[in-house]
C-alpha cells in the first residue's frame, strides 16, 4: 500500500481498531523500535515480541501493508524523513489543503498525535520519571534548537511549583561549562523530539558517569537505546503529519510538573502565592487592574 502521503504507523494502528494481544505486542514493538524492526525478519520480530512469524505478518496486513517487506520499506522511509527536517516540513505542507484553511487539519493532527501517547508511555517508565524528578535536589532541562524553548519552559514551570530547576540550551564548548554544574544529587531532563544529537549523548553520558539520574523524551527510540538515559519516554511519530514535534513533549512535561505539584500541593500553592506577592511588589500596585463585575 504505497501512496504519496502514507499514513503514519500510529495512524494505521488506530485505524486498525482492536488488535489481538499478540498483534498489539508486535504493533507496540514497531512503534518503539522502528530501526530494529526495519532490518529484522518475521522470525526475529516474532522472537523479540514473544509471538510468531505468522503473527508478525498478520499484523502487517492488518495495518494495511501488503506484507512484511512493504512494512519495512515504510519504516525505512520514516527513518529517512526524520533525519531530514526540510523533507518533514515539505511533507507537512503538501498534506495541507490551503484552499480549505490549515487550522483544522493542524488541530486534528495534533489531537491524533497526542492520542498515540498513552500507548507509548509505559506506566513503569512514567513512575520512574516522576520519582527521578521528585528525588532530585536540582533539575536541569536540556534542549537544542526549537526544543530549547521547551527546556526553558520546563525549568520555569518547575521553579514556580517549588522545585529548583534551570535550563541548558548551549551547544559546542559552551555546553562543557554548563555540565560542570551537574551534581550527583541532580537530575537531567533532555528533550530531543526527532534526533539524538552528539551533545545530547554527551549530556546523558556525563550524568550517568557522575551518578545523576536522567530522563530522555524522544521519538528516535532507536537512537535513544544507544544512550545512557536512565528513563526514556517515547514520543509519537510526528514526521508524517501536520502536527509540530514539540506538542507531545510539551504536554508530557506539563503532566510531569503537575505530578510533582500534586505530590507537594501545599508547598506548590505557597510558591505561587509568593510569586504573586513578588509580582505585586514589582508592579507597585495591585495586579488586578480591571474591576470584576459585581454579582
PDB file of C-alpha atoms in Angstrom:
ATOM      1  CA  UNK A   1       0.000   0.000   0.000  1.00  0.00           C
ATOM      2  CA  UNK A   2       2.009   2.954  -1.248  1.00  0.00           C
ATOM      3  CA  UNK A   3       0.629   6.466  -1.553  1.00  0.00           C
ATOM      4  CA  UNK A   4       2.277   9.834  -1.998  1.00  0.00           C
ATOM      5  CA  UNK A   5       1.362  10.746   1.570  1.00  0.00           C
ATOM      6  CA  UNK A   6       1.213   7.489   3.560  1.00  0.00           C
ATOM      7  CA  UNK A   7      -0.345   7.283   6.981  1.00  0.00           C
ATOM      8  CA  UNK A   8       1.964   7.171   9.956  1.00  0.00           C
ATOM      9  CA  UNK A   9       2.333   3.896  11.809  1.00  0.00           C
ATOM     10  CA  UNK A  10       0.346   5.346  14.718  1.00  0.00           C
ATOM     11  CA  UNK A  11      -2.478   6.324  12.387  1.00  0.00           C
ATOM     12  CA  UNK A  12      -2.539   2.844  10.891  1.00  0.00           C
ATOM     13  CA  UNK A  13      -2.668   1.258  14.339  1.00  0.00           C
ATOM     14  CA  UNK A  14      -5.577   3.471  15.387  1.00  0.00           C
ATOM     15  CA  UNK A  15      -7.430   2.780  12.152  1.00  0.00           C
ATOM     16  CA  UNK A  16      -6.920  -0.973  12.563  1.00  0.00           C
ATOM     17  CA  UNK A  17      -9.088  -0.894  15.694  1.00  0.00           C
ATOM     18  CA  UNK A  18      -8.892  -3.681  18.240  1.00  0.00           C
ATOM     19  CA  UNK A  19      -5.860  -5.917  17.832  1.00  0.00           C
ATOM     20  CA  UNK A  20      -5.347  -9.333  19.399  1.00  0.00           C
ATOM     21  CA  UNK A  21      -2.815  -9.417  22.236  1.00  0.00           C
ATOM     22  CA  UNK A  22      -0.046 -10.815  20.032  1.00  0.00           C
ATOM     23  CA  UNK A  23      -0.763  -8.304  17.286  1.00  0.00           C
ATOM     24  CA  UNK A  24      -0.726  -5.490  19.838  1.00  0.00           C
ATOM     25  CA  UNK A  25       2.691  -6.666  21.066  1.00  0.00           C
ATOM     26  CA  UNK A  26       4.031  -6.538  17.506  1.00  0.00           C
ATOM     27  CA  UNK A  27       2.480  -3.111  16.838  1.00  0.00           C
ATOM     28  CA  UNK A  28       3.944  -1.699  20.064  1.00  0.00           C
ATOM     29  CA  UNK A  29       7.391  -3.017  19.161  1.00  0.00           C
ATOM     30  CA  UNK A  30       7.181  -1.456  15.700  1.00  0.00           C
ATOM     31  CA  UNK A  31       6.416   1.925  17.244  1.00  0.00           C
ATOM     32  CA  UNK A  32       9.137   1.699  19.883  1.00  0.00           C
ATOM     33  CA  UNK A  33      11.895   0.141  17.744  1.00  0.00           C
ATOM     34  CA  UNK A  34      11.392   1.147  14.089  1.00  0.00           C
ATOM     35  CA  UNK A  35      15.085   0.905  13.164  1.00  0.00           C
ATOM     36  CA  UNK A  36      15.498  -2.611  14.547  1.00  0.00           C
ATOM     37  CA  UNK A  37      12.177  -3.697  13.030  1.00  0.00           C
ATOM     38  CA  UNK A  38      13.234  -2.383   9.613  1.00  0.00           C
ATOM     39  CA  UNK A  39      16.130  -4.850   9.442  1.00  0.00           C
ATOM     40  CA  UNK A  40      14.533  -7.825  11.211  1.00  0.00           C
ATOM     41  CA  UNK A  41      12.991 -10.927   9.707  1.00  0.00           C
ATOM     42  CA  UNK A  42       9.497 -12.084  10.591  1.00  0.00           C
ATOM     43  CA  UNK A  43      11.027 -14.833  12.732  1.00  0.00           C
ATOM     44  CA  UNK A  44      13.213 -12.340  14.621  1.00  0.00           C
ATOM     45  CA  UNK A  45      10.273  -9.969  15.209  1.00  0.00           C
ATOM     46  CA  UNK A  46       8.213 -12.898  16.443  1.00  0.00           C
ATOM     47  CA  UNK A  47      11.004 -13.860  18.846  1.00  0.00           C
ATOM     48  CA  UNK A  48      11.511 -10.370  20.357  1.00  0.00           C
ATOM     49  CA  UNK A  49       7.763  -9.800  20.736  1.00  0.00           C
ATOM     50  CA  UNK A  50       7.045 -13.228  22.192  1.00  0.00           C
ATOM     51  CA  UNK A  51       4.750 -14.098  19.288  1.00  0.00           C
ATOM     52  CA  UNK A  52       5.410 -15.844  15.951  1.00  0.00           C
ATOM     53  CA  UNK A  53       6.351 -15.005  12.384  1.00  0.00           C
ATOM     54  CA  UNK A  54       2.757 -15.671  11.342  1.00  0.00           C
ATOM     55  CA  UNK A  55       1.521 -13.112  13.904  1.00  0.00           C
ATOM     56  CA  UNK A  56       4.024 -10.564  12.603  1.00  0.00           C
ATOM     57  CA  UNK A  57       2.855 -10.969   9.002  1.00  0.00           C
ATOM     58  CA  UNK A  58      -0.805 -10.933  10.059  1.00  0.00           C
ATOM     59  CA  UNK A  59      -0.202  -7.710  11.998  1.00  0.00           C
ATOM     60  CA  UNK A  60       1.486  -6.082   8.999  1.00  0.00           C
ATOM     61  CA  UNK A  61      -1.539  -6.888   6.823  1.00  0.00           C
ATOM     62  CA  UNK A  62      -3.982  -5.700   9.487  1.00  0.00           C
ATOM     63  CA  UNK A  63      -2.131  -2.376   9.482  1.00  0.00           C
ATOM     64  CA  UNK A  64      -2.750  -2.033   5.753  1.00  0.00           C
ATOM     65  CA  UNK A  65       0.599  -3.187   4.377  1.00  0.00           C
ATOM     66  CA  UNK A  66       0.919  -5.708   1.553  1.00  0.00           C
ATOM     67  CA  UNK A  67       3.237  -7.745   3.727  1.00  0.00           C
ATOM     68  CA  UNK A  68       6.355  -7.546   5.873  1.00  0.00           C
ATOM     69  CA  UNK A  69       8.546  -6.118   3.121  1.00  0.00           C
ATOM     70  CA  UNK A  70       6.056  -3.316   2.491  1.00  0.00           C
ATOM     71  CA  UNK A  71       6.010  -2.593   6.222  1.00  0.00           C
ATOM     72  CA  UNK A  72       9.822  -2.495   6.390  1.00  0.00           C
ATOM     73  CA  UNK A  73      10.040  -0.155   3.392  1.00  0.00           C
ATOM     74  CA  UNK A  74       7.620   2.162   5.191  1.00  0.00           C
ATOM     75  CA  UNK A  75       9.791   2.111   8.322  1.00  0.00           C
ATOM     76  CA  UNK A  76      12.935   2.900   6.317  1.00  0.00           C
ATOM     77  CA  UNK A  77      11.159   5.808   4.608  1.00  0.00           C
ATOM     78  CA  UNK A  78      10.001   7.068   8.009  1.00  0.00           C
ATOM     79  CA  UNK A  79      13.516   6.931   9.469  1.00  0.00           C
ATOM     80  CA  UNK A  80      14.951   8.758   6.456  1.00  0.00           C
ATOM     81  CA  UNK A  81      12.353  11.529   6.708  1.00  0.00           C
ATOM     82  CA  UNK A  82      13.035  12.034  10.414  1.00  0.00           C
ATOM     83  CA  UNK A  83      16.679  12.780   9.616  1.00  0.00           C
ATOM     84  CA  UNK A  84      15.739  15.444   7.059  1.00  0.00           C
ATOM     85  CA  UNK A  85      13.931  18.460   8.595  1.00  0.00           C
ATOM     86  CA  UNK A  86      13.395  20.026   5.159  1.00  0.00           C
ATOM     87  CA  UNK A  87      11.626  16.867   3.983  1.00  0.00           C
ATOM     88  CA  UNK A  88       9.496  16.797   7.136  1.00  0.00           C
ATOM     89  CA  UNK A  89       8.368  20.380   6.517  1.00  0.00           C
ATOM     90  CA  UNK A  90       7.709  19.746   2.822  1.00  0.00           C
ATOM     91  CA  UNK A  91       5.632  16.654   3.619  1.00  0.00           C
ATOM     92  CA  UNK A  92       3.621  18.560   6.224  1.00  0.00           C
ATOM     93  CA  UNK A  93       2.852  21.415   3.858  1.00  0.00           C
ATOM     94  CA  UNK A  94       1.895  19.091   0.999  1.00  0.00           C
ATOM     95  CA  UNK A  95      -0.634  17.307   3.207  1.00  0.00           C
ATOM     96  CA  UNK A  96      -2.484  20.541   3.905  1.00  0.00           C
ATOM     97  CA  UNK A  97      -5.159  21.843   1.558  1.00  0.00           C
ATOM     98  CA  UNK A  98      -4.717  25.583   1.956  1.00  0.00           C
ATOM     99  CA  UNK A  99      -7.819  26.394  -0.078  1.00  0.00           C
ATOM    100  CA  UNK A 100      -9.868  24.995   2.796  1.00  0.00           C
ATOM    101  CA  UNK A 101      -7.668  26.522   5.504  1.00  0.00           C
ATOM    102  CA  UNK A 102      -4.967  24.772   7.504  1.00  0.00           C
ATOM    103  CA  UNK A 103      -6.122  25.432  11.061  1.00  0.00           C
ATOM    104  CA  UNK A 104      -8.495  22.471  11.413  1.00  0.00           C
ATOM    105  CA  UNK A 105      -6.153  19.917   9.776  1.00  0.00           C
ATOM    106  CA  UNK A 106      -3.323  21.023  12.063  1.00  0.00           C
ATOM    107  CA  UNK A 107      -5.583  20.754  15.135  1.00  0.00           C
ATOM    108  CA  UNK A 108      -6.766  17.303  14.018  1.00  0.00           C
ATOM    109  CA  UNK A 109      -3.167  16.196  13.505  1.00  0.00           C
ATOM    110  CA  UNK A 110      -2.218  17.441  16.972  1.00  0.00           C
ATOM    111  CA  UNK A 111      -5.106  15.569  18.590  1.00  0.00           C
ATOM    112  CA  UNK A 112      -4.140  12.399  16.734  1.00  0.00           C
ATOM    113  CA  UNK A 113      -0.512  12.780  17.791  1.00  0.00           C
ATOM    114  CA  UNK A 114      -1.449  13.151  21.462  1.00  0.00           C
ATOM    115  CA  UNK A 115      -3.761  10.169  21.097  1.00  0.00           C
ATOM    116  CA  UNK A 116      -0.711   7.977  20.462  1.00  0.00           C
ATOM    117  CA  UNK A 117       0.986   8.964  23.731  1.00  0.00           C
ATOM    118  CA  UNK A 118      -0.832   6.635  26.194  1.00  0.00           C
ATOM    119  CA  UNK A 119       0.102   3.534  24.194  1.00  0.00           C
ATOM    120  CA  UNK A 120       3.753   4.559  24.028  1.00  0.00           C
ATOM    121  CA  UNK A 121       4.493   5.745  27.570  1.00  0.00           C
ATOM    122  CA  UNK A 122       4.742   2.710  29.823  1.00  0.00           C
ATOM    123  CA  UNK A 123       3.354   3.215  33.342  1.00  0.00           C
ATOM    124  CA  UNK A 124       6.562   1.904  34.925  1.00  0.00           C
ATOM    125  CA  UNK A 125       8.650   4.381  32.897  1.00  0.00           C
ATOM    126  CA  UNK A 126       6.306   7.191  33.910  1.00  0.00           C
ATOM    127  CA  UNK A 127       6.560   6.276  37.587  1.00  0.00           C
ATOM    128  CA  UNK A 128      10.350   6.128  37.322  1.00  0.00           C
ATOM    129  CA  UNK A 129      10.480   9.548  35.627  1.00  0.00           C
ATOM    130  CA  UNK A 130       8.292  11.092  38.340  1.00  0.00           C
ATOM    131  CA  UNK A 131      10.479   9.562  41.058  1.00  0.00           C
ATOM    132  CA  UNK A 132      13.636  10.838  39.350  1.00  0.00           C
ATOM    133  CA  UNK A 133      12.368  14.417  39.401  1.00  0.00           C
ATOM    134  CA  UNK A 134      10.838  14.144  42.864  1.00  0.00           C
ATOM    135  CA  UNK A 135      14.069  12.909  44.447  1.00  0.00           C
ATOM    136  CA  UNK A 136      16.378  15.363  42.653  1.00  0.00           C
ATOM    137  CA  UNK A 137      17.799  18.300  44.589  1.00  0.00           C
ATOM    138  CA  UNK A 138      18.001  20.265  41.340  1.00  0.00           C
ATOM    139  CA  UNK A 139      16.641  19.605  37.841  1.00  0.00           C
ATOM    140  CA  UNK A 140      18.366  20.636  34.615  1.00  0.00           C
ATOM    141  CA  UNK A 141      16.315  20.739  31.402  1.00  0.00           C
ATOM    142  CA  UNK A 142      18.247  20.473  28.123  1.00  0.00           C
ATOM    143  CA  UNK A 143      17.064  21.165  24.593  1.00  0.00           C
ATOM    144  CA  UNK A 144      18.656  22.214  21.303  1.00  0.00           C
ATOM    145  CA  UNK A 145      17.110  24.460  18.662  1.00  0.00           C
ATOM    146  CA  UNK A 146      13.296  24.557  18.921  1.00  0.00           C
ATOM    147  CA  UNK A 147      13.482  22.210  21.919  1.00  0.00           C
ATOM    148  CA  UNK A 148      15.385  24.913  23.815  1.00  0.00           C
ATOM    149  CA  UNK A 149      12.096  26.783  24.288  1.00  0.00           C
ATOM    150  CA  UNK A 150      10.588  23.653  25.864  1.00  0.00           C
ATOM    151  CA  UNK A 151      13.596  23.313  28.182  1.00  0.00           C
ATOM    152  CA  UNK A 152      13.247  26.949  29.285  1.00  0.00           C
ATOM    153  CA  UNK A 153       9.525  26.496  29.857  1.00  0.00           C
ATOM    154  CA  UNK A 154      10.017  23.296  31.862  1.00  0.00           C
ATOM    155  CA  UNK A 155      12.594  24.929  34.163  1.00  0.00           C
ATOM    156  CA  UNK A 156      10.281  27.911  34.699  1.00  0.00           C
ATOM    157  CA  UNK A 157       7.294  25.671  35.468  1.00  0.00           C
ATOM    158  CA  UNK A 158       9.315  23.585  37.925  1.00  0.00           C
ATOM    159  CA  UNK A 159      10.564  26.667  39.783  1.00  0.00           C
ATOM    160  CA  UNK A 160       7.029  28.011  40.035  1.00  0.00           C
ATOM    161  CA  UNK A 161       5.972  24.671  41.504  1.00  0.00           C
ATOM    162  CA  UNK A 162       8.722  24.950  44.120  1.00  0.00           C
ATOM    163  CA  UNK A 163      11.359  22.701  42.522  1.00  0.00           C
ATOM    164  CA  UNK A 164      14.858  24.138  41.953  1.00  0.00           C
ATOM    165  CA  UNK A 165      15.458  23.994  38.211  1.00  0.00           C
ATOM    166  CA  UNK A 166      17.368  25.630  35.359  1.00  0.00           C
ATOM    167  CA  UNK A 167      17.725  25.056  31.640  1.00  0.00           C
ATOM    168  CA  UNK A 168      20.640  24.408  29.317  1.00  0.00           C
ATOM    169  CA  UNK A 169      20.415  25.323  25.646  1.00  0.00           C
ATOM    170  CA  UNK A 170      24.096  25.577  24.729  1.00  0.00           C
ATOM    171  CA  UNK A 171      25.983  23.513  22.164  1.00  0.00           C
ATOM    172  CA  UNK A 172      29.691  23.135  21.486  1.00  0.00           C
ATOM    173  CA  UNK A 173      32.266  24.239  24.059  1.00  0.00           C
ATOM    174  CA  UNK A 174      29.680  26.342  25.935  1.00  0.00           C
ATOM    175  CA  UNK A 175      27.932  23.120  26.935  1.00  0.00           C
ATOM    176  CA  UNK A 176      31.048  21.902  28.765  1.00  0.00           C
ATOM    177  CA  UNK A 177      30.827  24.850  31.175  1.00  0.00           C
ATOM    178  CA  UNK A 178      27.189  24.053  31.872  1.00  0.00           C
ATOM    179  CA  UNK A 179      27.929  20.393  32.575  1.00  0.00           C
ATOM    180  CA  UNK A 180      30.357  21.384  35.346  1.00  0.00           C
ATOM    181  CA  UNK A 181      27.289  22.471  37.351  1.00  0.00           C
ATOM    182  CA  UNK A 182      25.744  18.994  37.355  1.00  0.00           C
ATOM    183  CA  UNK A 183      25.947  17.146  40.683  1.00  0.00           C
ATOM    184  CA  UNK A 184      25.179  13.506  41.607  1.00  0.00           C
ATOM    185  CA  UNK A 185      22.027  14.521  43.505  1.00  0.00           C
ATOM    186  CA  UNK A 186      20.681  16.362  40.451  1.00  0.00           C
ATOM    187  CA  UNK A 187      18.547  15.122  37.553  1.00  0.00           C
ATOM    188  CA  UNK A 188      18.575  15.951  33.854  1.00  0.00           C
ATOM    189  CA  UNK A 189      15.565  16.062  31.528  1.00  0.00           C
ATOM    190  CA  UNK A 190      16.527  16.043  27.841  1.00  0.00           C
ATOM    191  CA  UNK A 191      14.069  16.976  25.090  1.00  0.00           C
ATOM    192  CA  UNK A 192      15.112  15.547  21.704  1.00  0.00           C
ATOM    193  CA  UNK A 193      11.990  15.006  19.586  1.00  0.00           C
ATOM    194  CA  UNK A 194      13.438  13.988  16.224  1.00  0.00           C
ATOM    195  CA  UNK A 195      17.149  13.323  16.685  1.00  0.00           C
ATOM    196  CA  UNK A 196      19.570  12.419  19.468  1.00  0.00           C
ATOM    197  CA  UNK A 197      22.439  14.705  18.545  1.00  0.00           C
ATOM    198  CA  UNK A 198      26.017  14.286  19.782  1.00  0.00           C
ATOM    199  CA  UNK A 199      25.603  16.893  22.527  1.00  0.00           C
ATOM    200  CA  UNK A 200      22.581  15.056  23.874  1.00  0.00           C
ATOM    201  CA  UNK A 201      24.517  11.822  24.119  1.00  0.00           C
ATOM    202  CA  UNK A 202      27.331  13.636  25.929  1.00  0.00           C
ATOM    203  CA  UNK A 203      24.908  15.159  28.457  1.00  0.00           C
ATOM    204  CA  UNK A 204      23.422  11.745  29.196  1.00  0.00           C
ATOM    205  CA  UNK A 205      26.846  10.074  29.377  1.00  0.00           C
ATOM    206  CA  UNK A 206      28.120  12.711  31.806  1.00  0.00           C
ATOM    207  CA  UNK A 207      25.035  12.386  34.005  1.00  0.00           C
ATOM    208  CA  UNK A 208      25.494   8.609  34.137  1.00  0.00           C
ATOM    209  CA  UNK A 209      29.210   8.944  34.862  1.00  0.00           C
ATOM    210  CA  UNK A 210      28.746  11.152  37.924  1.00  0.00           C
ATOM    211  CA  UNK A 211      25.642   9.352  39.202  1.00  0.00           C
ATOM    212  CA  UNK A 212      22.944  11.886  38.289  1.00  0.00           C
ATOM    213  CA  UNK A 213      19.626  10.491  37.030  1.00  0.00           C
ATOM    214  CA  UNK A 214      18.274  11.330  33.582  1.00  0.00           C
ATOM    215  CA  UNK A 215      15.046  11.303  31.585  1.00  0.00           C
ATOM    216  CA  UNK A 216      15.016  11.468  27.780  1.00  0.00           C
ATOM    217  CA  UNK A 217      11.981  12.375  25.669  1.00  0.00           C
ATOM    218  CA  UNK A 218      12.322  11.399  22.005  1.00  0.00           C
ATOM    219  CA  UNK A 219      10.611   9.699  19.109  1.00  0.00           C
ATOM    220  CA  UNK A 220      14.029   8.466  17.929  1.00  0.00           C
ATOM    221  CA  UNK A 221      13.771   5.406  20.171  1.00  0.00           C
ATOM    222  CA  UNK A 222      16.367   3.524  18.156  1.00  0.00           C
ATOM    223  CA  UNK A 223      18.919   6.278  18.836  1.00  0.00           C
ATOM    224  CA  UNK A 224      17.814   6.567  22.472  1.00  0.00           C
ATOM    225  CA  UNK A 225      18.800   2.947  23.034  1.00  0.00           C
ATOM    226  CA  UNK A 226      22.417   3.876  22.359  1.00  0.00           C
ATOM    227  CA  UNK A 227      22.475   6.477  25.157  1.00  0.00           C
ATOM    228  CA  UNK A 228      22.934   6.207  28.926  1.00  0.00           C
ATOM    229  CA  UNK A 229      19.485   7.646  29.713  1.00  0.00           C
ATOM    230  CA  UNK A 230      18.001   6.092  32.848  1.00  0.00           C
ATOM    231  CA  UNK A 231      14.432   6.548  31.635  1.00  0.00           C
ATOM    232  CA  UNK A 232      13.180   7.041  28.080  1.00  0.00           C
ATOM    233  CA  UNK A 233       9.694   8.435  27.486  1.00  0.00           C
ATOM    234  CA  UNK A 234       8.852   7.629  23.842  1.00  0.00           C
ATOM    235  CA  UNK A 235       7.201  10.324  21.750  1.00  0.00           C
ATOM    236  CA  UNK A 236       4.780   9.530  18.913  1.00  0.00           C
ATOM    237  CA  UNK A 237       5.866   9.836  15.304  1.00  0.00           C
ATOM    238  CA  UNK A 238       5.405  13.434  14.168  1.00  0.00           C
ATOM    239  CA  UNK A 239       7.134  13.271  10.784  1.00  0.00           C
ATOM    240  CA  UNK A 240       4.158  12.021   8.796  1.00  0.00           C
ATOM    241  CA  UNK A 241       1.544  14.501   9.964  1.00  0.00           C
ATOM    242  CA  UNK A 242       0.900  18.227  10.156  1.00  0.00           C
ATOM    243  CA  UNK A 243       1.427  18.474  13.935  1.00  0.00           C
ATOM    244  CA  UNK A 244       4.557  20.091  15.331  1.00  0.00           C
ATOM    245  CA  UNK A 245       7.004  17.705  17.022  1.00  0.00           C
ATOM    246  CA  UNK A 246       7.003  19.824  20.202  1.00  0.00           C
ATOM    247  CA  UNK A 247       3.312  19.268  21.004  1.00  0.00           C
ATOM    248  CA  UNK A 248       3.786  15.865  22.627  1.00  0.00           C
ATOM    249  CA  UNK A 249       6.857  16.688  24.769  1.00  0.00           C
ATOM    250  CA  UNK A 250       5.267  19.940  25.957  1.00  0.00           C
ATOM    251  CA  UNK A 251       2.139  18.057  27.055  1.00  0.00           C
ATOM    252  CA  UNK A 252       4.068  15.217  28.715  1.00  0.00           C
ATOM    253  CA  UNK A 253       6.340  17.613  30.615  1.00  0.00           C
ATOM    254  CA  UNK A 254       3.343  19.668  31.743  1.00  0.00           C
ATOM    255  CA  UNK A 255       1.876  16.459  33.164  1.00  0.00           C
ATOM    256  CA  UNK A 256       5.152  15.704  34.957  1.00  0.00           C
ATOM    257  CA  UNK A 257       5.149  19.149  36.569  1.00  0.00           C
ATOM    258  CA  UNK A 258       1.564  18.644  37.716  1.00  0.00           C
ATOM    259  CA  UNK A 259       2.532  15.249  39.189  1.00  0.00           C
ATOM    260  CA  UNK A 260       5.209  16.956  41.276  1.00  0.00           C
ATOM    261  CA  UNK A 261       2.866  19.781  42.264  1.00  0.00           C
ATOM    262  CA  UNK A 262       0.149  17.325  43.279  1.00  0.00           C
ATOM    263  CA  UNK A 263       2.594  15.418  45.486  1.00  0.00           C
ATOM    264  CA  UNK A 264       3.573  18.660  47.263  1.00  0.00           C
ATOM    265  CA  UNK A 265       0.332  20.558  46.814  1.00  0.00           C
ATOM    266  CA  UNK A 266       0.619  22.856  49.821  1.00  0.00           C
ATOM    267  CA  UNK A 267       4.169  23.973  49.124  1.00  0.00           C
ATOM    268  CA  UNK A 268       3.430  24.375  45.401  1.00  0.00           C
ATOM    269  CA  UNK A 269       0.443  26.636  46.124  1.00  0.00           C
ATOM    270  CA  UNK A 270       2.506  28.628  48.624  1.00  0.00           C
ATOM    271  CA  UNK A 271       5.219  29.072  45.996  1.00  0.00           C
ATOM    272  CA  UNK A 272       2.679  30.506  43.557  1.00  0.00           C
ATOM    273  CA  UNK A 273       1.378  32.806  46.277  1.00  0.00           C
ATOM    274  CA  UNK A 274       4.918  34.098  46.862  1.00  0.00           C
ATOM    275  CA  UNK A 275       5.240  34.595  43.116  1.00  0.00           C
ATOM    276  CA  UNK A 276       2.126  36.766  43.046  1.00  0.00           C
ATOM    277  CA  UNK A 277       3.310  38.750  46.068  1.00  0.00           C
ATOM    278  CA  UNK A 278       6.632  39.464  44.354  1.00  0.00           C
ATOM    279  CA  UNK A 279       4.848  40.455  41.160  1.00  0.00           C
ATOM    280  CA  UNK A 280       2.662  42.873  43.105  1.00  0.00           C
ATOM    281  CA  UNK A 281       5.727  44.343  44.808  1.00  0.00           C
ATOM    282  CA  UNK A 282       7.487  44.785  41.470  1.00  0.00           C
ATOM    283  CA  UNK A 283       4.422  46.328  39.833  1.00  0.00           C
ATOM    284  CA  UNK A 284       3.962  48.698  42.779  1.00  0.00           C
ATOM    285  CA  UNK A 285       0.210  48.200  42.698  1.00  0.00           C
ATOM    286  CA  UNK A 286      -2.451  45.528  42.803  1.00  0.00           C
ATOM    287  CA  UNK A 287      -2.067  43.262  39.760  1.00  0.00           C
ATOM    288  CA  UNK A 288      -5.840  43.110  39.254  1.00  0.00           C
ATOM    289  CA  UNK A 289      -6.063  46.292  37.209  1.00  0.00           C
ATOM    290  CA  UNK A 290      -9.507  45.556  35.819  1.00  0.00           C
ATOM    291  CA  UNK A 291     -12.612  45.560  38.017  1.00  0.00           C
ATOM    292  CA  UNK A 292     -14.603  42.358  38.095  1.00  0.00           C
ATOM    293  CA  UNK A 293     -18.361  42.618  37.605  1.00  0.00           C
ATOM    294  CA  UNK A 294     -20.393  42.736  40.797  1.00  0.00           C
ATOM    295  CA  UNK A 295     -22.933  39.980  41.330  1.00  0.00           C
TER     296      UNK A 295
END
